[in-house]
XYZ file of C-alpha atoms in Angstrom:
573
model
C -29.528 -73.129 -36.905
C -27.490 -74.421 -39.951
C -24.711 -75.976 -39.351
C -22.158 -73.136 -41.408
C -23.780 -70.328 -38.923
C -22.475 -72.892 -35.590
C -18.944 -72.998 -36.965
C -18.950 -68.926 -37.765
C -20.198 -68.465 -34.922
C -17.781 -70.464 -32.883
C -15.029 -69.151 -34.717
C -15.904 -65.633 -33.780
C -16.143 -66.883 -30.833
C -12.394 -67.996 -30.765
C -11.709 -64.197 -31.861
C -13.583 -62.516 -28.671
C -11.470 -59.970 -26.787
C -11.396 -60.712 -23.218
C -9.447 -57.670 -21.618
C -9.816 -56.712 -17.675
C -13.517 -57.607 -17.290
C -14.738 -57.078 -20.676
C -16.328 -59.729 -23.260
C -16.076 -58.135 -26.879
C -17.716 -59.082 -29.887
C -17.069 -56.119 -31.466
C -17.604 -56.000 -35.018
C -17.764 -59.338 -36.077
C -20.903 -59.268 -38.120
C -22.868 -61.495 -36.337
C -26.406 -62.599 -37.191
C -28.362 -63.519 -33.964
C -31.969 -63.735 -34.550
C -33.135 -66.289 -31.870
C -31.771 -68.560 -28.770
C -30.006 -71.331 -30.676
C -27.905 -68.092 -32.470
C -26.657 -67.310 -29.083
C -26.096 -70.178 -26.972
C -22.469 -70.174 -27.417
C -22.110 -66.379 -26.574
C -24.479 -66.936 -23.549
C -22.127 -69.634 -22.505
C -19.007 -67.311 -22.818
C -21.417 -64.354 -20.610
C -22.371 -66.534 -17.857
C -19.236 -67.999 -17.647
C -17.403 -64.513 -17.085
C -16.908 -63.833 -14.045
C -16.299 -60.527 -12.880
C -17.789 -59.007 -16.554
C -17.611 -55.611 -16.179
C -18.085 -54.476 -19.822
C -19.615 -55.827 -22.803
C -19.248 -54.999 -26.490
C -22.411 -55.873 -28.764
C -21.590 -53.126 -31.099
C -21.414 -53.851 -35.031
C -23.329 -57.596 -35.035
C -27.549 -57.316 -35.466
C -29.797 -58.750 -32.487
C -33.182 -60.258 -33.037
C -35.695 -60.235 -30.143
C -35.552 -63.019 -29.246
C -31.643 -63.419 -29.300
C -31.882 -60.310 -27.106
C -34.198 -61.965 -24.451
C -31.868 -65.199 -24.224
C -28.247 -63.159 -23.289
C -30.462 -60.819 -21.183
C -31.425 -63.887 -18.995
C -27.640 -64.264 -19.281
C -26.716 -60.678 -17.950
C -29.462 -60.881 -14.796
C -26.763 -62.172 -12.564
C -23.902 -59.922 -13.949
C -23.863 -57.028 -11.410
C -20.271 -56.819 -12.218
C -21.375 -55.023 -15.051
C -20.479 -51.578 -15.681
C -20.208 -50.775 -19.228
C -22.622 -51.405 -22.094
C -21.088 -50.700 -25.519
C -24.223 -51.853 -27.346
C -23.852 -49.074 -30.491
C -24.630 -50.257 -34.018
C -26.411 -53.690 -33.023
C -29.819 -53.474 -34.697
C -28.538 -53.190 -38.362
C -31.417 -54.670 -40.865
C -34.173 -54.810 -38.259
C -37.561 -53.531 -37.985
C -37.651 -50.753 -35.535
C -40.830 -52.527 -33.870
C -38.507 -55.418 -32.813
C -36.024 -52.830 -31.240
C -38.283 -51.581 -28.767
C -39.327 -55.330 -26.718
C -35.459 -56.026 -27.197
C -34.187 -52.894 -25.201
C -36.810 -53.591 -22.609
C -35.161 -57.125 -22.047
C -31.937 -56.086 -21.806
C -32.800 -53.015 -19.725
C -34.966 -55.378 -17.188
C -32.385 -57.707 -16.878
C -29.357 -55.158 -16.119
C -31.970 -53.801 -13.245
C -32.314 -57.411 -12.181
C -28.933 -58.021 -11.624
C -28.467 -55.161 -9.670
C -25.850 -53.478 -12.055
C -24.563 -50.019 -11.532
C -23.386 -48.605 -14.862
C -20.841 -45.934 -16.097
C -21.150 -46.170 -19.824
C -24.392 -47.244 -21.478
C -23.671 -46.733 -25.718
C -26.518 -47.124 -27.624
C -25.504 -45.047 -30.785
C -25.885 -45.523 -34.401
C -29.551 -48.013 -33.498
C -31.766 -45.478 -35.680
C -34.605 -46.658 -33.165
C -36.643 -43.535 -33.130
C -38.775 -42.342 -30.022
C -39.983 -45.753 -29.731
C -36.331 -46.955 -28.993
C -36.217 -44.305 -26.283
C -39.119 -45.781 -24.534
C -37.099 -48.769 -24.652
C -34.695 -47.714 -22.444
C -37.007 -45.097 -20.362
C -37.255 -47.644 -17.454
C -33.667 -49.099 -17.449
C -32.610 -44.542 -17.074
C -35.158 -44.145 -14.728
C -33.457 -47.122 -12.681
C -31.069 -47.499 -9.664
C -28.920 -49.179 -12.220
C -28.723 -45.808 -13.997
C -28.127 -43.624 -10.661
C -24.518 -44.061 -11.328
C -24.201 -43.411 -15.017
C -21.367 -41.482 -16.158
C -21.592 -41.292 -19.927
C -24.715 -41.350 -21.875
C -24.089 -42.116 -25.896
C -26.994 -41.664 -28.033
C -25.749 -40.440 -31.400
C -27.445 -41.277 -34.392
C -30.553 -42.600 -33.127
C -33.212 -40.230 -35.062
C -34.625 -39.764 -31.153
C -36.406 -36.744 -32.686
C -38.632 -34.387 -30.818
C -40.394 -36.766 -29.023
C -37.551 -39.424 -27.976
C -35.816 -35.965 -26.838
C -38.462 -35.153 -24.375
C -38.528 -38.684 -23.171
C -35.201 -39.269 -22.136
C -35.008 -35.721 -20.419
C -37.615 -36.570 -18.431
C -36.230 -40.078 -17.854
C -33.223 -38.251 -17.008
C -34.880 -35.989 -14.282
C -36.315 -38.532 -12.481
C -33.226 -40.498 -12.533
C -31.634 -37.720 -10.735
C -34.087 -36.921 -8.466
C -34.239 -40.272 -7.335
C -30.615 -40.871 -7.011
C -30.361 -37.498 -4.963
C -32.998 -38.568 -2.452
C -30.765 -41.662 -1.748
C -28.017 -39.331 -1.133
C -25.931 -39.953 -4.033
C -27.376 -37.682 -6.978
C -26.371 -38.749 -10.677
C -23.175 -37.402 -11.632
C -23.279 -37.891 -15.531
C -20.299 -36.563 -17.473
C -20.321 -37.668 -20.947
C -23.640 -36.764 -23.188
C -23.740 -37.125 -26.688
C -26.867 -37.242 -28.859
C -25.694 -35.550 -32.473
C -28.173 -36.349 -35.493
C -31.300 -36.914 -33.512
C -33.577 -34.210 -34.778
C -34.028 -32.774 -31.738
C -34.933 -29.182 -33.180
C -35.779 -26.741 -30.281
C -38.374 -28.486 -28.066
C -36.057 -31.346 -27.909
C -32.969 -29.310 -27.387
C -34.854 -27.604 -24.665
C -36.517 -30.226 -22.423
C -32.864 -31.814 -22.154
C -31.649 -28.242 -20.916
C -33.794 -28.339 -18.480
C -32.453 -31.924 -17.199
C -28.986 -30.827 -17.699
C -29.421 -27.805 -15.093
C -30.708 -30.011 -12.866
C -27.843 -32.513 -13.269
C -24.909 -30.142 -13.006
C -22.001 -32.764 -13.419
C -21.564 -32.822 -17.300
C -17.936 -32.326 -18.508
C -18.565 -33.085 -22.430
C -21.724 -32.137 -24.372
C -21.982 -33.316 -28.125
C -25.405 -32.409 -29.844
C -24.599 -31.606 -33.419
C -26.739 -31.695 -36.427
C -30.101 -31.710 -34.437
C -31.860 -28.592 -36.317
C -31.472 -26.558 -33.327
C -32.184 -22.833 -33.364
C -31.644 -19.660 -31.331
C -34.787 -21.025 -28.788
C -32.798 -24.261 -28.414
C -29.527 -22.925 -28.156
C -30.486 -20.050 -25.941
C -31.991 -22.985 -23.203
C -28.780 -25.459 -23.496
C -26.824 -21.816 -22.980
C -28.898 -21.393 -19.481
C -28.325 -25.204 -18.531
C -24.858 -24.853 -19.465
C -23.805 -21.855 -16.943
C -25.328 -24.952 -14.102
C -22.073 -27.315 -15.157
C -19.326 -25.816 -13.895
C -16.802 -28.642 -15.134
C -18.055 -28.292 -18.146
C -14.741 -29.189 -20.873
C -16.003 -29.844 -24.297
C -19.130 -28.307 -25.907
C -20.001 -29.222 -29.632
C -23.078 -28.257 -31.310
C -21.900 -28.022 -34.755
C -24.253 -27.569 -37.443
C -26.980 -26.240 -35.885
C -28.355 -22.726 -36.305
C -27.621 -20.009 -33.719
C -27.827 -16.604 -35.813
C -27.403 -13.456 -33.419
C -29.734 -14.067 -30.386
C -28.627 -17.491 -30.107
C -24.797 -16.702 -30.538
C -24.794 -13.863 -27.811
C -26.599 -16.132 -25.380
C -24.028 -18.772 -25.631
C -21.487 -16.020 -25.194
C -22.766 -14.843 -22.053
C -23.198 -18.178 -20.802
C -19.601 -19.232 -21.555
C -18.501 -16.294 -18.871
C -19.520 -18.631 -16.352
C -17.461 -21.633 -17.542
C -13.926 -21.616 -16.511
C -12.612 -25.050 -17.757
C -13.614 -25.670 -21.214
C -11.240 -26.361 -23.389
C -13.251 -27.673 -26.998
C -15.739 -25.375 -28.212
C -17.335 -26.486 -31.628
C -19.859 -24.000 -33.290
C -18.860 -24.806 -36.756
C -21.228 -24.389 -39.345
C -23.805 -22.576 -36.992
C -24.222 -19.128 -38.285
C -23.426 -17.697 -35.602
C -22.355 -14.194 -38.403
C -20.804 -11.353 -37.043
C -22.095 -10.297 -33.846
C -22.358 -13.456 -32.208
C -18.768 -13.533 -33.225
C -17.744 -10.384 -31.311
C -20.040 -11.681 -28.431
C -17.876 -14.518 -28.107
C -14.903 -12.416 -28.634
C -15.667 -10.910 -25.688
C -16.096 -13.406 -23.423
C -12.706 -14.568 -24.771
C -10.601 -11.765 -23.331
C -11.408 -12.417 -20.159
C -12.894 -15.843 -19.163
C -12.123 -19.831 -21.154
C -8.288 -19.664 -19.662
C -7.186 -23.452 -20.575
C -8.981 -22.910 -24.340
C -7.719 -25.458 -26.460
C -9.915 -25.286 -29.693
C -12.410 -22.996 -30.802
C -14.589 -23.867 -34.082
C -16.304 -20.975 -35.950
C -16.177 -21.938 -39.192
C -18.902 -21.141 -41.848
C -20.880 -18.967 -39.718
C -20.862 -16.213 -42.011
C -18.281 -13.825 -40.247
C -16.839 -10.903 -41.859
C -13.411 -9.972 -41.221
C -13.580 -7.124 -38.503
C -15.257 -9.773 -36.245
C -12.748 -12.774 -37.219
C -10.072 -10.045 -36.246
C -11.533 -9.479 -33.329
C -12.102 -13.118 -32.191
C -8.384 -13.445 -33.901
C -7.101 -10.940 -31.393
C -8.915 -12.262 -28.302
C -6.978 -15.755 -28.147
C -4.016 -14.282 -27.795
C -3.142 -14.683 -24.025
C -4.641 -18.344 -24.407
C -1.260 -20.728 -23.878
C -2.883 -23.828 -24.477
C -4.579 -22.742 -27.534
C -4.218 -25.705 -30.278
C -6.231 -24.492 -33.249
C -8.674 -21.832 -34.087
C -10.643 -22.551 -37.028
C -12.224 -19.502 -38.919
C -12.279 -20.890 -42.657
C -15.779 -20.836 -44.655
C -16.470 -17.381 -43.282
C -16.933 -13.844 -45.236
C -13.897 -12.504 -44.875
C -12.600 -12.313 -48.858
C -8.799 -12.478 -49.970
C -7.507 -9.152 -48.084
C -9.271 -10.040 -44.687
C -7.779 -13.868 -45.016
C -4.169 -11.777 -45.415
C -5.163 -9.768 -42.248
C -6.244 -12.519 -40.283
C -2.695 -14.810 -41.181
C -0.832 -11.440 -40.199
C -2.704 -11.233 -37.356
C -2.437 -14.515 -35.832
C 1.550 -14.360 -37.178
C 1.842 -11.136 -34.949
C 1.016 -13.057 -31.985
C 3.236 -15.582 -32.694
C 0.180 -18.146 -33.387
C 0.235 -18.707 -36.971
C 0.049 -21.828 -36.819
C -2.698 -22.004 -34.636
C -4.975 -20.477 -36.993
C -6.586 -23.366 -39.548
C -6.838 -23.428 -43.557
C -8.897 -20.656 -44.823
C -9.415 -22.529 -48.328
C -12.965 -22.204 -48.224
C -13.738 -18.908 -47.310
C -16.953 -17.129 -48.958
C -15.664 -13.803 -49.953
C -16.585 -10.534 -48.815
C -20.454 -10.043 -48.438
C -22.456 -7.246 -50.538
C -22.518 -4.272 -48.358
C -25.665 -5.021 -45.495
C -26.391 -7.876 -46.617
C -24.744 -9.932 -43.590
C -27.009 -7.623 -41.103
C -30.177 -7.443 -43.320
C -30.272 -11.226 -43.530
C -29.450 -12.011 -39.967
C -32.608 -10.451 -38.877
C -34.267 -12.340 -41.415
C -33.170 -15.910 -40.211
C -33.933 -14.884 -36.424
C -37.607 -13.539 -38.166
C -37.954 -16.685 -39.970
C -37.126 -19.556 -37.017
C -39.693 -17.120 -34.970
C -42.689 -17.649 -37.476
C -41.602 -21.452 -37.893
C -41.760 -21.928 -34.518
C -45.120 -20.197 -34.588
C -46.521 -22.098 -37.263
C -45.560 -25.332 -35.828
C -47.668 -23.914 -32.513
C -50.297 -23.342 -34.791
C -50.581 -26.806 -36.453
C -51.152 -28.949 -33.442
C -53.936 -26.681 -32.064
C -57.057 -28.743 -34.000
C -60.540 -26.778 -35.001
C -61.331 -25.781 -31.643
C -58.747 -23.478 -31.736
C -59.214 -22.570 -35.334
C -62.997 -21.499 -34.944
C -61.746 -19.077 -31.502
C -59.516 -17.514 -34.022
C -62.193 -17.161 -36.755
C -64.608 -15.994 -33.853
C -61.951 -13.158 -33.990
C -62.005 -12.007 -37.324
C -58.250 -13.822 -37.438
C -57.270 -14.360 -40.644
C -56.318 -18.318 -40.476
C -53.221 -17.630 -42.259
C -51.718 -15.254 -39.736
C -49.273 -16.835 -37.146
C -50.455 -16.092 -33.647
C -47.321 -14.969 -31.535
C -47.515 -16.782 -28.081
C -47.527 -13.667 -25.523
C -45.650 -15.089 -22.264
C -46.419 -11.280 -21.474
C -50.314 -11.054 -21.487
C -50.419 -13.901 -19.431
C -48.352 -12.977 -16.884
C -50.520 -9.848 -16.834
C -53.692 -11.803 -17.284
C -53.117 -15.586 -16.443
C -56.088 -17.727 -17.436
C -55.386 -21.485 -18.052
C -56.158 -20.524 -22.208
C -53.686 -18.443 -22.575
C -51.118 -20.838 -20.618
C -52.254 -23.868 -22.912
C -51.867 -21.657 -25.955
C -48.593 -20.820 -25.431
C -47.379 -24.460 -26.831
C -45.208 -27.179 -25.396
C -42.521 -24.657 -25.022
C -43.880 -22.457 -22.198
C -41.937 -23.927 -19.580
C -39.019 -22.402 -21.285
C -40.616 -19.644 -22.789
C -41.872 -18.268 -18.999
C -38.852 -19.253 -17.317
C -36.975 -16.953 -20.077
C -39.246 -13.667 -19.534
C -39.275 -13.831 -15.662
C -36.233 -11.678 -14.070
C -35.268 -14.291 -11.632
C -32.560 -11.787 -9.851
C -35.336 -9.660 -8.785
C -37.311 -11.609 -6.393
C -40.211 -9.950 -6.267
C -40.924 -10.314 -10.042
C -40.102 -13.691 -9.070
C -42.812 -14.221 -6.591
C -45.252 -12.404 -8.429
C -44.780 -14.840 -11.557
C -45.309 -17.943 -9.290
C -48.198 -16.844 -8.072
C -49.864 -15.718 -11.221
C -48.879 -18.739 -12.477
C -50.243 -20.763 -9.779
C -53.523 -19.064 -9.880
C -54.786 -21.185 -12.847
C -53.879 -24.208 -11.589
C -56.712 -26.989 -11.909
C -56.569 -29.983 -9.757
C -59.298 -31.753 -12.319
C -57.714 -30.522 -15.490
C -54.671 -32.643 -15.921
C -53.553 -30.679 -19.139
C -53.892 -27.436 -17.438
C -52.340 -28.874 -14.048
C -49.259 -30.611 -16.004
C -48.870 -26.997 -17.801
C -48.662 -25.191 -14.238
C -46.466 -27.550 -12.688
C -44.047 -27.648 -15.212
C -43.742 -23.856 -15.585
C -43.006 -23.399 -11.879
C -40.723 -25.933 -11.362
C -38.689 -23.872 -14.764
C -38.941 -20.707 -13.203
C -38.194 -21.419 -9.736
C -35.227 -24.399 -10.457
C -33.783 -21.222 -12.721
C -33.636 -19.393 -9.437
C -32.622 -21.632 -6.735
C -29.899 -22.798 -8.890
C -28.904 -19.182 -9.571
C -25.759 -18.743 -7.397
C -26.672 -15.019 -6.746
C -30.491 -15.858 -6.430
C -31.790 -14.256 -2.571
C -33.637 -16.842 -1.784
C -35.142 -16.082 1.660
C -35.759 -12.916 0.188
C -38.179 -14.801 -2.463
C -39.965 -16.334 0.741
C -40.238 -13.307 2.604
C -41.704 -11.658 -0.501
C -44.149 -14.693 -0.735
C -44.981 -14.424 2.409
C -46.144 -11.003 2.144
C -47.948 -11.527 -0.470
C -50.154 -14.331 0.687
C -51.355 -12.503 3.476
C -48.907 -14.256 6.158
C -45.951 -11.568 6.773
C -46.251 -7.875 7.322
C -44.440 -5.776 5.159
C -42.303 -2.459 5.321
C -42.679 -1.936 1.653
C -45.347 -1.339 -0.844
C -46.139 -5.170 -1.481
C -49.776 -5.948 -1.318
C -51.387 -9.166 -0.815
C -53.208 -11.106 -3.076
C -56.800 -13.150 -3.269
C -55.481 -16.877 -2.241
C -56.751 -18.865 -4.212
C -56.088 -22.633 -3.520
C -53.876 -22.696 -6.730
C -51.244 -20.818 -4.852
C -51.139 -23.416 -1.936
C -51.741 -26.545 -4.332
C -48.645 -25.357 -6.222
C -46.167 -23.762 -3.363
C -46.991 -27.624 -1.820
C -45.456 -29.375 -5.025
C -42.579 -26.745 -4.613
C -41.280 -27.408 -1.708
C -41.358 -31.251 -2.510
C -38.683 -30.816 -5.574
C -34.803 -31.158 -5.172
C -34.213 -27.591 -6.335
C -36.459 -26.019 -3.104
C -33.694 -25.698 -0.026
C -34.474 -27.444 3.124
C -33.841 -24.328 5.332
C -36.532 -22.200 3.207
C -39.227 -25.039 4.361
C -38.218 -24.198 7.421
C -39.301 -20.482 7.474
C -42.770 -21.761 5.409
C -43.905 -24.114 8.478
C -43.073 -21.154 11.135
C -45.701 -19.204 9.286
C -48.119 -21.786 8.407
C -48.472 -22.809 11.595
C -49.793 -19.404 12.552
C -53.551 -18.952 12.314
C -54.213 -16.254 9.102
C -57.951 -15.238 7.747
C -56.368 -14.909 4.434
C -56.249 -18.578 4.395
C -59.312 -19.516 5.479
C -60.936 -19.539 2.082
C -58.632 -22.313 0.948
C -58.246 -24.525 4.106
C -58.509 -27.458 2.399
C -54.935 -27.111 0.519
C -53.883 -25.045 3.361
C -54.072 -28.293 5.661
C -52.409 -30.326 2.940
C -49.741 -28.008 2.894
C -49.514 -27.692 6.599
C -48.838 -31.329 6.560
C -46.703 -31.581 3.890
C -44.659 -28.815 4.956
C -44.045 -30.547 8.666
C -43.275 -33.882 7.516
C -40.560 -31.873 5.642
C -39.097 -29.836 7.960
C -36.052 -31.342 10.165
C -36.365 -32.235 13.635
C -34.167 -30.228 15.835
């Protein structure tokens, strides 16, 4: 190491913030590629006692720089906060990877239990997410309060990663008694896009802690936004949620709205810039006037809103006393609805409340905000199609031709026909989303549809096809976690029904058994072994199962597994 680079080094060194347990180097521009670079700053880490946060951000880590103060950290389990955003400036994204993985290993090593882990503004890609897969998966991670990922080009991939990351980390930490309570998420300009947005949905309804959700500019649309609207309803303390610049349109809008009537204390709501036009609007209207009491700031700017509906939101706010700022500007309102508005808002004595309306689109043509809302919600439809479509290889492409299927015609995935007809094609064909997609068509407040659903889906499990098994799994565990974690969800009544319809409880009604099949066992087994199924309910199961039944018989192979399974579960009285 030259000389020059010791002395800058040193006298950075000399500038390091030491405040109640943290070590800074914060923004100083450092260069560290290997050991030598960092033997003064290793120094300074091991010699900290107590170090309870650590500031990386704005310097640029090699590898092996990274490997040498992660030997440093593995006896730090002090350590609490990593502010590690902005460190990998000019590197390759290969070396990212390996130098995540050190510093991961060695905060597990150490024994750490950390609140904030920043990693923003690293442009590491999925890969980078693997990085850190292990470390979120870790005991270290069990006690994470605030997640920062923003700016980290994640995309699709990455998205699915950490979610699942995420999940275990949770399901892990609940086992132990102490389930992750994170608070703080933020992953803006990651390029989610909807099967991103949506795996991470399904992790945060599972969580249930978070207080402040930031995912803006991530190419979401109304499939997206419709999921995080269902996860959202599952965290109650929910205070800020900002998913700016992203694309809602009507469906999308509407679904938010209705989710936001189960959310009493938010308080920052930013759906700038995401179309949300005129109905979604009044939707949200709506849930205005009677639910978001401590609302502090609401964004709907550029979303295409015409003035009756910016009225209307206008006129909803008005019994909100903490209101700070409603921002409507960018919309369709033109020069006499912008008057109305102002007169509105001065009526309720809130004028200055309402934000600058400088950039306001004018009035639409007449029909064309309606006629091209259905086109955007028609267009993110056949691009989500499409994108089905691509992935599917020749296989797929000569059943279609086999057909008569024009190749150029999307082929809408039918959650329907399968739930009608279940056969593991049709589950596989319905893409990477049909978790979501099947947990969004089955009525989970009727528990009969309920039951039914599981079962059909069940029936196509494969034990020795670990696409098709993978496919199953994952679409019962997003139907049934939707409905255990629904507060008004009966679910004894969902047993009982289950019961009756595997053959093992007589029923009053019309329900008729079905053909077990060992599908139905196989899967109701890997049920009851998830966080969302409720001890007591496994309970009633081994009181039946215990019981000899004929209908079983056929499948007395699973049916022993989940004999055992279910005893080793149940509590001893």
């Amino acid at each position: 190491m030259a000389s020059d680079d010791v002395a800058n080094l040193a006298d950075s060194l000399a500038k390091t913030q030491v405040n109640e347990g943290e070590l800074s180097y914060k923004g100083q521009g450092l260069k560290l590629d290997n050991a030598q670079s960092v033997e003064e700053m290793v120094k300074e880490i091991e010699e900290f006692d107590g170090l309870r946060a650590l500031r990386l951000e704005g310097n640029t880590i090699g590898v092996e720089a990274a490997q040498t103060i992660a030997k440093a950290l593995e006896k730090k389990s002090d350590l609490q906060c990593c502010h590690w955003s902005d460190m990998f400036t000019g590197r390759l994204r290969a070396e990212i990877p390996p130098a995540l993985v050190s510093l991961g290993d060695a905060l597990i090593m150490a024994g750490a239990r950390l609140k904030v882990l920043d990693l923003s503004d690293n442009a590491f890609g999925p890969d980078g997410v693997k990085g850190i897969e292990k470390l979120l998966k870790s005991a270290a991670c069990h006690s994470l309060q605030e997640l920062r990922l923003n700016n980290c080009g994640m995309g699709i991939g990455g998205g699915k990663i950490l979610a699942a990351a995420l999940t275990v980390c949770h399901k892990e930490s609940s086992a132990l008694g102490a389930p992750l309570q994170l608070k703080v998420f933020i992953a803006g300009r990651n390029r989610l896009e909807n099967d991103g947005a949506t795996a991470l949905a399904q992790a945060f309804q599972l969580i249930g802690s978070l207080e402040e959700v930031h995912m803006p500019q991530n190419g979401i649309n109304y499939p997206g936004v419709t999921a995080l609207a269902t996860a959202m309803q599952h965290n109650p303390q929910l205070r800020v949620l900002n998913l700016n610049d992203n694309t809602f349109t009507k469906k999308g809008a509407i679904a938010m709205a209705e989710a936001l009537k189960h959310l009493r204390n938010v308080q920052v709501i930013n759906f700038g810039d995401c179309l949300v036009r005129s109905e979604g609007a009044s939707a949200i209207a709506e849930t205005l006037k009677e639910g978001l009491p401590i609302l502090k700031e609401l964004n709907l700017s550029f979303g295409e809103i015409t003035e009756e509906a910016a009225l209307e939101v206008a006129r909803s706010v008005q019994h909100k006393d903490q209101l700070e700022k409603l921002d409507l500007n960018g919309n369709s309102l033109g020069e006499e609805g912008c008057d109305n508005l102002r007169e509105v808002m001065e009526s309720m004595n809130m004028g200055d409340k309402l934000g600058s309306l400088s950039d306001d689109e004018g009035e639409p043509e007449e029909d064309e905000d309606e006629d091209d809302e259905e086109d955007d919600d028609e267009d993110v439809e056949e691009e989500e199609e499409e994108e089905e479509e691509e992935g599917e290889g020749d296989e797929e492409k000569s059943e279609l031709n086999q057909f008569s299927t024009p190749p150029s015609a999307p082929r809408t995935p039918d959650v329907s026909s399968f739930l009608t007809f279940p056969s593991p094609e049709k589950l596989l064909r319905l893409g990477e989303r049909r978790s979501s997609l099947i947990q969004q068509q089955v009525d989970v407040l009727d528990v009969t549809k309920t039951a039914e659903a599981f079962l059909k889906i069940s029936s196509v499990y494969k034990e020795d096809d670990e696409e098709v098994k993978s496919a199953v799994l994952e679409s019962i565990d997003a139907v049934l976690s939707k409905a255990f974690f629904t507060p008004t969800f009966q679910g004894l009544s969902f047993v009982s029904s289950l019961l009756v319809m595997l053959g093992l409880l007589k029923s009053e009604d019309k329900l008729k058994p079905v053909k077990v099949v060992p599908g139905h066992l196989q899967c109701l087994e890997h049920a009851v072994k998830q966080s969302y199924f409720p001890r007591e309910h496994i309970t009633v199961l081994n009181a039946f199962m215990t019981r000899q039944n004929k209908s079983l018989e056929v499948c007395s192979s699973a049916r022993d597994r989940l004999k055992f399974t279910l005893q080793k579960l149940t509590p001893e009285s």
